[in-house]
XYZ file of C-alpha atoms in Angstrom:
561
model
C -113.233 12.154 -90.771
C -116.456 10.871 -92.155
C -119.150 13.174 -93.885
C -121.375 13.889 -90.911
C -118.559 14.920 -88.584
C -117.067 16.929 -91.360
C -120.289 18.937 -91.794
C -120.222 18.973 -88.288
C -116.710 20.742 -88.193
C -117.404 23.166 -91.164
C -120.066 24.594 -88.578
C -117.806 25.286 -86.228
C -115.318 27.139 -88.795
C -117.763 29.352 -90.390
C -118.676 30.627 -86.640
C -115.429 30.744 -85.412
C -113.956 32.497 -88.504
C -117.165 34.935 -88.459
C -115.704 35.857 -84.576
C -112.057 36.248 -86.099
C -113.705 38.748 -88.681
C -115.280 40.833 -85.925
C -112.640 41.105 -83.868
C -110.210 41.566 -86.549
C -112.417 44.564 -87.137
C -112.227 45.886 -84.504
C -108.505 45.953 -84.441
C -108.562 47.672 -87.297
C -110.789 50.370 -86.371
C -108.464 50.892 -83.384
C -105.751 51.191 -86.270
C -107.699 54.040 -88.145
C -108.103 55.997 -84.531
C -104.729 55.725 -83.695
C -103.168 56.800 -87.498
C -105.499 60.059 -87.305
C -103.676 60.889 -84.211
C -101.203 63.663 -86.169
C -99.173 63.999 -82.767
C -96.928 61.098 -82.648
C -96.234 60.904 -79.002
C -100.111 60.996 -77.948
C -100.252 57.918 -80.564
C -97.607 56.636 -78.952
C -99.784 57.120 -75.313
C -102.953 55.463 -77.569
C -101.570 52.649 -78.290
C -101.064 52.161 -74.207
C -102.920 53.356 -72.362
C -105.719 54.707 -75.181
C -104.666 58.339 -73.823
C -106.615 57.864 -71.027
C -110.013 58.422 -72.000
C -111.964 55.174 -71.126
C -115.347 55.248 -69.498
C -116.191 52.756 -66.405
C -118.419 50.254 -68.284
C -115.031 49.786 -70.631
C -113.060 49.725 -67.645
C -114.849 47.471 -65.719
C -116.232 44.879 -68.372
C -112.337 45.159 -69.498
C -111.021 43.825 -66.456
C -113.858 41.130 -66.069
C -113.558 40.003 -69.409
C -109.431 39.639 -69.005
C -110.580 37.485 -65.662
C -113.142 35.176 -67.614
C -110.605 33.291 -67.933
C -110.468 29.172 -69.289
C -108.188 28.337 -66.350
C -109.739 29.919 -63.605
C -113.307 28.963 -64.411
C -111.931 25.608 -64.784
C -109.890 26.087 -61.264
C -112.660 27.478 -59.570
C -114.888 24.345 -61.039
C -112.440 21.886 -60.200
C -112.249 22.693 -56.604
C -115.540 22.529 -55.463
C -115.808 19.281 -57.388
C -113.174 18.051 -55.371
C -113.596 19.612 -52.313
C -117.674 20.601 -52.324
C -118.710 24.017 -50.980
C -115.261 24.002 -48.887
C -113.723 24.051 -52.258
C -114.711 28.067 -52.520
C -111.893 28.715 -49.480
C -109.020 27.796 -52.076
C -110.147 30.621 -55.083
C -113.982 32.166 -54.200
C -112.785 33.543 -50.969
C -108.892 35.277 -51.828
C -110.478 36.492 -55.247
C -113.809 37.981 -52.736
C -111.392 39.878 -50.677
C -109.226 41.110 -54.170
C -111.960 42.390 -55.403
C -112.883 44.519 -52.741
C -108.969 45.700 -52.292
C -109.153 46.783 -56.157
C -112.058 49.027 -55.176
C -109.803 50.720 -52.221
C -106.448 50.454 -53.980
C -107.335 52.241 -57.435
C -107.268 56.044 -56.182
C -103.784 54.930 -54.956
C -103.327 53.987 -58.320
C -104.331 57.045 -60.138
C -101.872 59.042 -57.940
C -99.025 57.999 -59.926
C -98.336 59.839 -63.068
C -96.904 56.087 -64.985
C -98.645 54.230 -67.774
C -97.037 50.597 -66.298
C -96.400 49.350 -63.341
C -92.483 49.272 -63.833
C -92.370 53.112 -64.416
C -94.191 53.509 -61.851
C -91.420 52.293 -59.667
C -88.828 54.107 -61.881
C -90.456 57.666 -60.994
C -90.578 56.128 -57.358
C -87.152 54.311 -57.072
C -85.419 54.620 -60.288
C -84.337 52.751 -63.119
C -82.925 49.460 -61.508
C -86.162 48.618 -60.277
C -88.115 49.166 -63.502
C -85.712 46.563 -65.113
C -85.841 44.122 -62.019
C -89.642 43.653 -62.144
C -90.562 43.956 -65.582
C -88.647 40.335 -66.740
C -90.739 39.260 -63.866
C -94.152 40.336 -65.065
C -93.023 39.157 -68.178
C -92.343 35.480 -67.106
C -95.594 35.424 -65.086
C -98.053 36.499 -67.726
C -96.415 34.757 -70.985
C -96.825 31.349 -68.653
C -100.544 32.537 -67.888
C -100.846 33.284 -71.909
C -99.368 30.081 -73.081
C -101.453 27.608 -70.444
C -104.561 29.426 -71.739
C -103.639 28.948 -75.292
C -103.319 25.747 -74.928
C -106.259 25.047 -72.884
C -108.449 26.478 -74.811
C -106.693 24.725 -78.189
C -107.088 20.802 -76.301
C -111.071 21.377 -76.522
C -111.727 23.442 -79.326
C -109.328 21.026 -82.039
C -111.559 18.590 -82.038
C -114.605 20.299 -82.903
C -112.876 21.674 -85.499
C -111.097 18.578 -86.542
C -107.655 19.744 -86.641
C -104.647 19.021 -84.574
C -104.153 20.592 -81.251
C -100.573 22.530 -82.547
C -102.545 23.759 -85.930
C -105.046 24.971 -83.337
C -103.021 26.888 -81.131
C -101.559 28.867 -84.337
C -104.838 29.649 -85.824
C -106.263 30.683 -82.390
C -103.547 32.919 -82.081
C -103.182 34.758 -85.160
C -106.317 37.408 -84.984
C -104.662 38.390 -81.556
C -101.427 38.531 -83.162
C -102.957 40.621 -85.923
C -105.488 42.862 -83.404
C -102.336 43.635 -81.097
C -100.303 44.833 -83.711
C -102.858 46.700 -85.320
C -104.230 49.022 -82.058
C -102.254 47.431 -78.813
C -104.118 48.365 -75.633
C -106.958 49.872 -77.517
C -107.589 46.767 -79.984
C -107.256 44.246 -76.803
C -110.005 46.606 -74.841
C -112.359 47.079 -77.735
C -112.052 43.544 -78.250
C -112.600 42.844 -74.544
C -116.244 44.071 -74.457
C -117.588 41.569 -76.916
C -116.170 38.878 -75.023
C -117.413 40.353 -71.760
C -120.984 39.081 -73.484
C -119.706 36.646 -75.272
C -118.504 35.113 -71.847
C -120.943 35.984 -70.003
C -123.449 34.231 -72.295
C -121.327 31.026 -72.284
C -120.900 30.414 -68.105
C -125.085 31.765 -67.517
C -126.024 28.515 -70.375
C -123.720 26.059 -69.122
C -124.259 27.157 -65.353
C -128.226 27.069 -65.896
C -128.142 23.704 -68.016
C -125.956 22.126 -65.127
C -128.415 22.878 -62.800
C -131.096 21.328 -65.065
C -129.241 18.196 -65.244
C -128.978 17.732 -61.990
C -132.021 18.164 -60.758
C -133.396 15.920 -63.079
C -130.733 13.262 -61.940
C -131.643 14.181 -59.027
C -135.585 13.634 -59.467
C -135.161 10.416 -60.905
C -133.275 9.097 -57.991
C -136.119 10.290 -55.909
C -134.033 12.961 -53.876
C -132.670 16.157 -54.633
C -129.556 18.343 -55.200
C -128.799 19.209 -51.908
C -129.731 15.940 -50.596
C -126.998 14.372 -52.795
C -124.573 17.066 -51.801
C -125.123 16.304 -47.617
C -123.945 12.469 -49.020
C -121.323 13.261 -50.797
C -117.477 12.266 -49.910
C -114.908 14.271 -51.211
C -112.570 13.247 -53.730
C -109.564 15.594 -52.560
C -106.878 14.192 -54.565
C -104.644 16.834 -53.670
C -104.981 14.995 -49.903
C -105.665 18.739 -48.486
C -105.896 18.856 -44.778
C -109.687 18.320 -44.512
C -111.751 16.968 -41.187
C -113.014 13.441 -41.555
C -116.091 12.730 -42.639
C -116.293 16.300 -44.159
C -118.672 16.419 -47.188
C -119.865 18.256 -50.175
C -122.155 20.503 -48.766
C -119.432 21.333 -45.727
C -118.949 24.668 -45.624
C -115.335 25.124 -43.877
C -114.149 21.524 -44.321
C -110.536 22.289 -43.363
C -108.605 20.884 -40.043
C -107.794 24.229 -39.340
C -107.633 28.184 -40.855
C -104.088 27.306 -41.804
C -104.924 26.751 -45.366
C -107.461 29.387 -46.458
C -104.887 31.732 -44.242
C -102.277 30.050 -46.704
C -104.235 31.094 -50.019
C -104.647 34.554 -48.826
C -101.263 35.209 -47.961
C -99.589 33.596 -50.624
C -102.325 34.404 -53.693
C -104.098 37.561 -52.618
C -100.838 40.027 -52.777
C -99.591 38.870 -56.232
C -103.659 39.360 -57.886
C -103.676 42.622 -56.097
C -100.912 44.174 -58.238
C -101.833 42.375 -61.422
C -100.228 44.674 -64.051
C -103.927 44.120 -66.454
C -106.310 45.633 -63.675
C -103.808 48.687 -62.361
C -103.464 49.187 -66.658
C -107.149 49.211 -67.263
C -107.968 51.220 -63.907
C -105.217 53.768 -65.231
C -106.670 53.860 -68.398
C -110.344 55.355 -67.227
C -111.274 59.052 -68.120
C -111.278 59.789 -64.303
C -111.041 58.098 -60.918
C -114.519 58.466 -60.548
C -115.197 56.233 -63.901
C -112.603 54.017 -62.325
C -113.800 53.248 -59.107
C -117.459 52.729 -61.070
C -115.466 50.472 -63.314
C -113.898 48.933 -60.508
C -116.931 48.432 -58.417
C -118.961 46.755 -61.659
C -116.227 44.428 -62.317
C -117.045 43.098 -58.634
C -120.458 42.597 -59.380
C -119.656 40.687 -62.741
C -116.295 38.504 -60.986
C -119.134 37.467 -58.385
C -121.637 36.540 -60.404
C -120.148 34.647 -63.685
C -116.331 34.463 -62.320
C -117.284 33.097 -58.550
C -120.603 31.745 -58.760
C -121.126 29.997 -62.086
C -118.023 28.228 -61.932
C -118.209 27.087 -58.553
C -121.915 26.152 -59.209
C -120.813 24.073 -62.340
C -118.358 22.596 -60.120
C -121.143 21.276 -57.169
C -123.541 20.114 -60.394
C -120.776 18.374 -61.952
C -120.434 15.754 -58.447
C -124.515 14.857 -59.378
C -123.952 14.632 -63.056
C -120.435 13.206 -62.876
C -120.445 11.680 -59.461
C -116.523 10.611 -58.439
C -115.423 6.762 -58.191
C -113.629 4.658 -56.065
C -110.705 2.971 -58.141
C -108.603 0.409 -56.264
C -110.611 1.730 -52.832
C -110.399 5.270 -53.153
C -112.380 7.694 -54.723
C -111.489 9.369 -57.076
C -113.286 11.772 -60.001
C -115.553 10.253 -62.650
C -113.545 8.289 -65.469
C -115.132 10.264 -68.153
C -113.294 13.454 -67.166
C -110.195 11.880 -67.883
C -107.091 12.516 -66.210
C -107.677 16.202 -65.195
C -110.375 15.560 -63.388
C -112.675 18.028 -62.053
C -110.455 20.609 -64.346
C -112.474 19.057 -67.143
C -116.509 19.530 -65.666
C -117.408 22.623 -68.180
C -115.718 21.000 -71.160
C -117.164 17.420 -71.000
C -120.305 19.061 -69.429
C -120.974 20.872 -72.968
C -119.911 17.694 -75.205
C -121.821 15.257 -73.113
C -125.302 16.746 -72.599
C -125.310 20.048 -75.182
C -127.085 19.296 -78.161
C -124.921 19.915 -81.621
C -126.000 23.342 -82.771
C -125.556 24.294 -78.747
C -122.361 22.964 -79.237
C -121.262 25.454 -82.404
C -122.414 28.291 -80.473
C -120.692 27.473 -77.056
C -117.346 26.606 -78.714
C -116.864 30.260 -79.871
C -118.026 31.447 -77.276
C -115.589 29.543 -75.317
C -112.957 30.794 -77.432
C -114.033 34.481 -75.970
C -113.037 33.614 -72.656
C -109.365 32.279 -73.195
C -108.956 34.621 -76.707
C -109.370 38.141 -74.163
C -107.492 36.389 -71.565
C -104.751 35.866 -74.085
C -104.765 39.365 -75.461
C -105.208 41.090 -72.362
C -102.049 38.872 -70.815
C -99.621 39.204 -73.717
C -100.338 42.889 -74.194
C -98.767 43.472 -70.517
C -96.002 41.395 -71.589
C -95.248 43.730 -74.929
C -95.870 46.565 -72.797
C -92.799 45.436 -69.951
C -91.067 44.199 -73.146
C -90.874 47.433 -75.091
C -91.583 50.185 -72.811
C -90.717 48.762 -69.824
C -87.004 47.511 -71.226
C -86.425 48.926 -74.563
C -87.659 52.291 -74.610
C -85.528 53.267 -71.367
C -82.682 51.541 -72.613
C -82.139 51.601 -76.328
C -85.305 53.724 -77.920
C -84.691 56.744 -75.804
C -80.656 56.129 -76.109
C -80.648 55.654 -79.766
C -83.150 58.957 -79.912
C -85.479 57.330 -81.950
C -88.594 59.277 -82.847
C -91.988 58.179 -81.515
C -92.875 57.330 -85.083
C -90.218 54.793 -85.077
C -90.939 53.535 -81.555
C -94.445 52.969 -82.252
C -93.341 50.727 -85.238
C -91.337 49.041 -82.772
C -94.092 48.694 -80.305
C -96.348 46.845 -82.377
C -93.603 44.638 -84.012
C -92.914 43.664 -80.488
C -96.368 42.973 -79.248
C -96.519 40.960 -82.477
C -93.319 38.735 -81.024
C -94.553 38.388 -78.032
C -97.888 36.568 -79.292
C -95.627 34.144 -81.213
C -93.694 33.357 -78.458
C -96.383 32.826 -76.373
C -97.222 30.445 -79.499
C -93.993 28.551 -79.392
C -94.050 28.181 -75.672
C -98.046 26.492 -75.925
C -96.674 24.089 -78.460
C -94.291 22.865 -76.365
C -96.944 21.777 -73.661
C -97.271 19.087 -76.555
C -93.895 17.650 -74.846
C -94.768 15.473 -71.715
C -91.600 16.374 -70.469
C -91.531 19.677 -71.143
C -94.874 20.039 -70.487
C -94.041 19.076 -67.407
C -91.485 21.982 -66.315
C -94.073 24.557 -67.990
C -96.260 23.490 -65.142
C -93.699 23.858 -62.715
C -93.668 27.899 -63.951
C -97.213 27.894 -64.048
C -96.899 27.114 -60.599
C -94.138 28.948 -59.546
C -95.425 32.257 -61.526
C -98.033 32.874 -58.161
C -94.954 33.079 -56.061
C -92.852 35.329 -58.010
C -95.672 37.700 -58.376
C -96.799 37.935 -54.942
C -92.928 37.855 -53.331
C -90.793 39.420 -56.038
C -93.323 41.839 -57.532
C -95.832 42.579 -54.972
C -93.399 43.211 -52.553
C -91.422 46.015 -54.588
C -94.885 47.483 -55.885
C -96.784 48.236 -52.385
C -93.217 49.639 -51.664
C -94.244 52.349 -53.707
C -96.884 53.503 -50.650
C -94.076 53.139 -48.050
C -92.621 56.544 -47.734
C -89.024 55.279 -46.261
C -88.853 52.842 -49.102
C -85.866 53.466 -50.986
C -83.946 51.542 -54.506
C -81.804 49.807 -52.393
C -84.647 48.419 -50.360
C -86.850 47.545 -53.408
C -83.841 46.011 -55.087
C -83.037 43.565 -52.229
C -86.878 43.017 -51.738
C -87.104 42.001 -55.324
C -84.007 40.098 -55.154
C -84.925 37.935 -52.568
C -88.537 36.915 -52.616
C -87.894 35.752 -56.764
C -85.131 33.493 -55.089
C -86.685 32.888 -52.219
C -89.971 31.205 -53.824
C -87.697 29.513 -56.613
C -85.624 27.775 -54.200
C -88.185 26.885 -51.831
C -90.338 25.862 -54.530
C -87.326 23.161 -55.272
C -87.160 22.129 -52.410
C -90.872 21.729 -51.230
C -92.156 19.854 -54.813
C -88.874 18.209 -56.328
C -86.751 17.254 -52.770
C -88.999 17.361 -49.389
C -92.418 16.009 -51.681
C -94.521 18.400 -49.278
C -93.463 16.223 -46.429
C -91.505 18.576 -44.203
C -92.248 20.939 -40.664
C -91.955 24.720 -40.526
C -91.039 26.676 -37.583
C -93.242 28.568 -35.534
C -96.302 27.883 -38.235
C -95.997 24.126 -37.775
C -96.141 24.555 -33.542
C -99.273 27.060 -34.145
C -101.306 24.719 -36.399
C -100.128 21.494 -36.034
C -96.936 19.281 -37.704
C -96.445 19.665 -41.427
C -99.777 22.462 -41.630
C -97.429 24.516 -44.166
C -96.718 21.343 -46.382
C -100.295 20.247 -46.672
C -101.334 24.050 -48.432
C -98.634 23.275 -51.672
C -97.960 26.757 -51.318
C -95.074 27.179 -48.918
C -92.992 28.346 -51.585
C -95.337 31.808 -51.933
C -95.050 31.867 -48.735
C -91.606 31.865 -47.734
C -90.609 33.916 -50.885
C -92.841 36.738 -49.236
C -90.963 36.211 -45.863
C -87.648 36.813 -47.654
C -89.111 39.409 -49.749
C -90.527 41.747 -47.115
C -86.795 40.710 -45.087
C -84.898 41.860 -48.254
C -87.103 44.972 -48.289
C -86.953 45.811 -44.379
C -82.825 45.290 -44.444
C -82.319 46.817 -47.612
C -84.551 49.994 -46.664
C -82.745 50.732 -43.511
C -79.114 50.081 -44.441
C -79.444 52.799 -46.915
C -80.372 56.956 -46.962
C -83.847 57.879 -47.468
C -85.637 58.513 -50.717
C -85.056 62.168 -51.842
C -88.151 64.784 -51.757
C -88.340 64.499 -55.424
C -88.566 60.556 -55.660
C -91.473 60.918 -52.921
C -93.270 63.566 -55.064
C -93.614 60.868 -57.452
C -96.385 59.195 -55.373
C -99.221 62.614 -55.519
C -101.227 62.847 -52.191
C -104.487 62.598 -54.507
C -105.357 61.104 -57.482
C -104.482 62.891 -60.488
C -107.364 63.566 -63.092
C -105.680 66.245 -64.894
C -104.202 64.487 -68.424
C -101.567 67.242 -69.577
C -100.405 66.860 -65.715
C -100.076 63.261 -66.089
C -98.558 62.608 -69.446
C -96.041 65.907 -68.155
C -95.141 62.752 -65.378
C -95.125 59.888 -68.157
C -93.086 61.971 -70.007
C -90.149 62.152 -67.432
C -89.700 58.537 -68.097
C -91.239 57.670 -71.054
């Protein structure tokens, strides 16, 4: 490294390291509030669920910050690069209508007296299904967790002049460090600087886009939208798009049989992300929540939805796609992931260097909350979810001791989550990791999501959940086999192929969510009605109103705690 560039990188550390200091603080401040706590079961609750005492602007800048997330912006960017304004019906559109279900879904919520998601089906179903889903959760968000890591690690290591592996450890350590120290309560103190900190980053980048655009745009003698009406589509996914579609198409599609694709295979699964239902449990009152709820709308529209997709449109005018070997294709300087690469290359290429310092941290905000606010669900299944029912509580350990345990094990996880980056390092294996990257969407929305909104079905029973479970996990693994490592996405469906046309199903990539919900919601139905129905006092764990009264809730945690 020569002396400029090494300057250049000891700009970037003292920044960075000044970020790992404040966060680090703030972990430990979390640490002080929870060791004052002389009651060592409501510590226990702190280090949660913070006891339940969070306002909505936590709440809701909480959630958005845990959803400012490196690979969605980059998703969201990457499809309307490819696909131009039709590009919003693969993300924009599913996450518009989830974030409108979060507003009606969180006074559900609130009416059941659980800190996670698993005990919330143990007080509805019992024990079996608390076990079932919480490996599941698991799997999904440590995959989510590791991809981010190491997303975040490919375009910050270079800045910084070190190796993307050495990266990916140093990145991780204050989380490590900030989990262990305060849990839930570090990762959502932590999560309202890098609500700002995000926020800041996609406004610049989304405003200097536009900038550079128009000014391409002026010295071509046209202008933005003019370009966009010209545009072809790259589409190297070879979606089922009408010819002679362009970028500024709004519904480019053959058909609905996509978009209706994304919703029904993506929009279940976000709905009963473990983060949001944690966070929304978490507020002072369902009032404060559904204020929380309803601000973390406006912020996903505006900096989750908008800026990236913006950034996306800019990035066809600043890096406009080429044909290679007669078909188009995206711009060679984004390298080999394409339109997933506009915001990075976007800030390298055209920020100036002390932008640069300022944008990299701030960048590391987005993916460092997403990280935190992932893993922390996965300790949380791990521990509380798996352990405490099964070996804590059976061993009679003291809260003390499981606390210990609790932040030892949120501790692991983040090193897992470390070694399992690393290994994207490994073509090969970086290879399968994609494949559960891929195939996490399907088990959440068919072998969690199904079992979950069981929880509002009154005749629901264990068996029913159980079978549910069961088959939509094995559904969407085997069909996922079958429709990306044996068929290729070349293959009819009954009855959707006849309504929408021969090999509709294939051309979404997602027939594997979708079948897995099939099964799951068959596995539910049969298993429901081959079996008695739920007692009075497994019903009773589901309140007819939201419950706002804390010694009444944490008397339900308790139960099953």
């Amino acid at each position: 490294m020569n002396e400029a560039n090494q300057l250049n990188a000891a700009w970037y550390w003292i920044a960075l390291l000044i970020y790992f200091a404040v966060v680090l603080y703030l972990g430990w401040r979390a640490f002080q509030k929870q060791k004052a706590i002389t009651n060592e079961e409501e510590e226990h609750n702190d280090f949660w669920i913070t006891g339940r005492s969070q306002p909505s602007y936590m709440v809701g800048m909480s959630i958005a910050a845990g959803w400012l997330l490196m690979g969605f912006m980059t998703w969201m960017s990457w499809a309307t690069y490819e696909h131009g304004i039709s590009g919003i019906w693969i993300a924009v559109i599913p996450w518009f209508i989830l974030l409108f279900g979060m507003i009606f879904l969180t006074p559900r919520v609130r009416c059941l007296k659980a800190i996670s998601q698993p005990q919330m089906l143990h007080n509805r179903f019992g024990l079996p299904a608390r076990v079932l889903v919480s490996p599941m959760n698991i799997f999904c968000f440590i995959i989510w967790s590791a991809a981010e890591l190491y997303a975040v690690s490919l375009i910050m290591a270079p800045s910084l002049g070190i190796p993307v592996s050495w990266m990916i450890v140093i990145f991780s350590l204050p989380v490590a460090i900030y989990m262990w120290m305060g849990g839930f309560r570090s990762v959502i103190s932590a999560n309202i600087l890098q609500f700002f900190m995000a926020v800041i980053f996609m406004t610049v980048v989304a405003i200097a886009s536009y900038v550079v655009a128009r000014g391409i745009a002026a010295g071509q003698g046209t202008s933005v939208w003019a370009i966009l009406q010209n545009q072809d589509l790259v589409n190297s996914f070879a979606y089922p798009l009408k010819e002679g579609a362009k970028a500024s198409t709004l519904f480019g599609y053959i058909s609905i049989a996509f978009p209706l694709v994304s919703i029904v295979a993506l929009l279940p699964g976000w709905l009963i992300e473990e983060d949001w239902w944690l966070k929304a449990q978490s507020a002072m009152n369902t009032r404060e929540a559904r204020k929380g709820i309803f601000a973390n709308l406006i912020y996903n529209v505006i900096w989750v939805l908008f800026c990236a997709s913006f950034i996306g449109l800019m990035g066809l005018i600043i890096f406009p796609p080429e044909l290679k070997d007669g078909v188009l294709g995206s711009a060679a300087i984004l390298g080999d992931t394409g339109g997933y690469n506009v915001i990075a290359t976007f800030v390298t290429e055209y920020m100036p260097g002390w932008a640069k310092v300022i944008l990299i941290v701030l960048l590391s905000a987005l993916s460092m909350s997403t990280v935190a606010t992932f893993t922390n669900v996965c300790a949380m299944n791990l521990s509380y979810d798996i352990l405490q029912p099964l070996w804590y509580r059976k061993k009679k350990w003291s809260d003390k001791k499981i606390i210990s345990w609790s932040r030892g094990i949120s501790m692991f996880i983040v090193l897992a989550t470390i070694v399992i980056a690393e290994l994207y390092e490994n073509p090969n294996i970086g290879a399968s990791l994609n494949d559960g990257y891929y195939l996490s969407s399907g088990v959440l929305t068919a072998g969690v999501a199904v079992p979950v909104f069981a929880l509002f079905w009154k005749r629901a029973n264990l068996r029913g959940v159980m079978f549910g479970g069961i088959a939509g996990g094995i559904g969407t693994l085997i069909f996922y086999i079958l429709e990306y490592k044996v068929w290729e996405f070349s293959y009819n469906m009954p009855v959707f192929d006849w309504i929408f046309g021969p090999g509709a199903l294939a051309g979404t990539y997602l027939g594997y969510c979708v079948v897995g919900v099939v099964a799951g919601i068959a596995g539910l139905i049969i298993g429901t009605y081959t079996a008695p129905p739920p007692s009075p006092e497994l019903l009773a764990a589901v309140s007819e109103e939201p419950c706002d009264d804390h010694i009444e809730f944490f008397e339900g945690v308790r139960k099953t705690s």
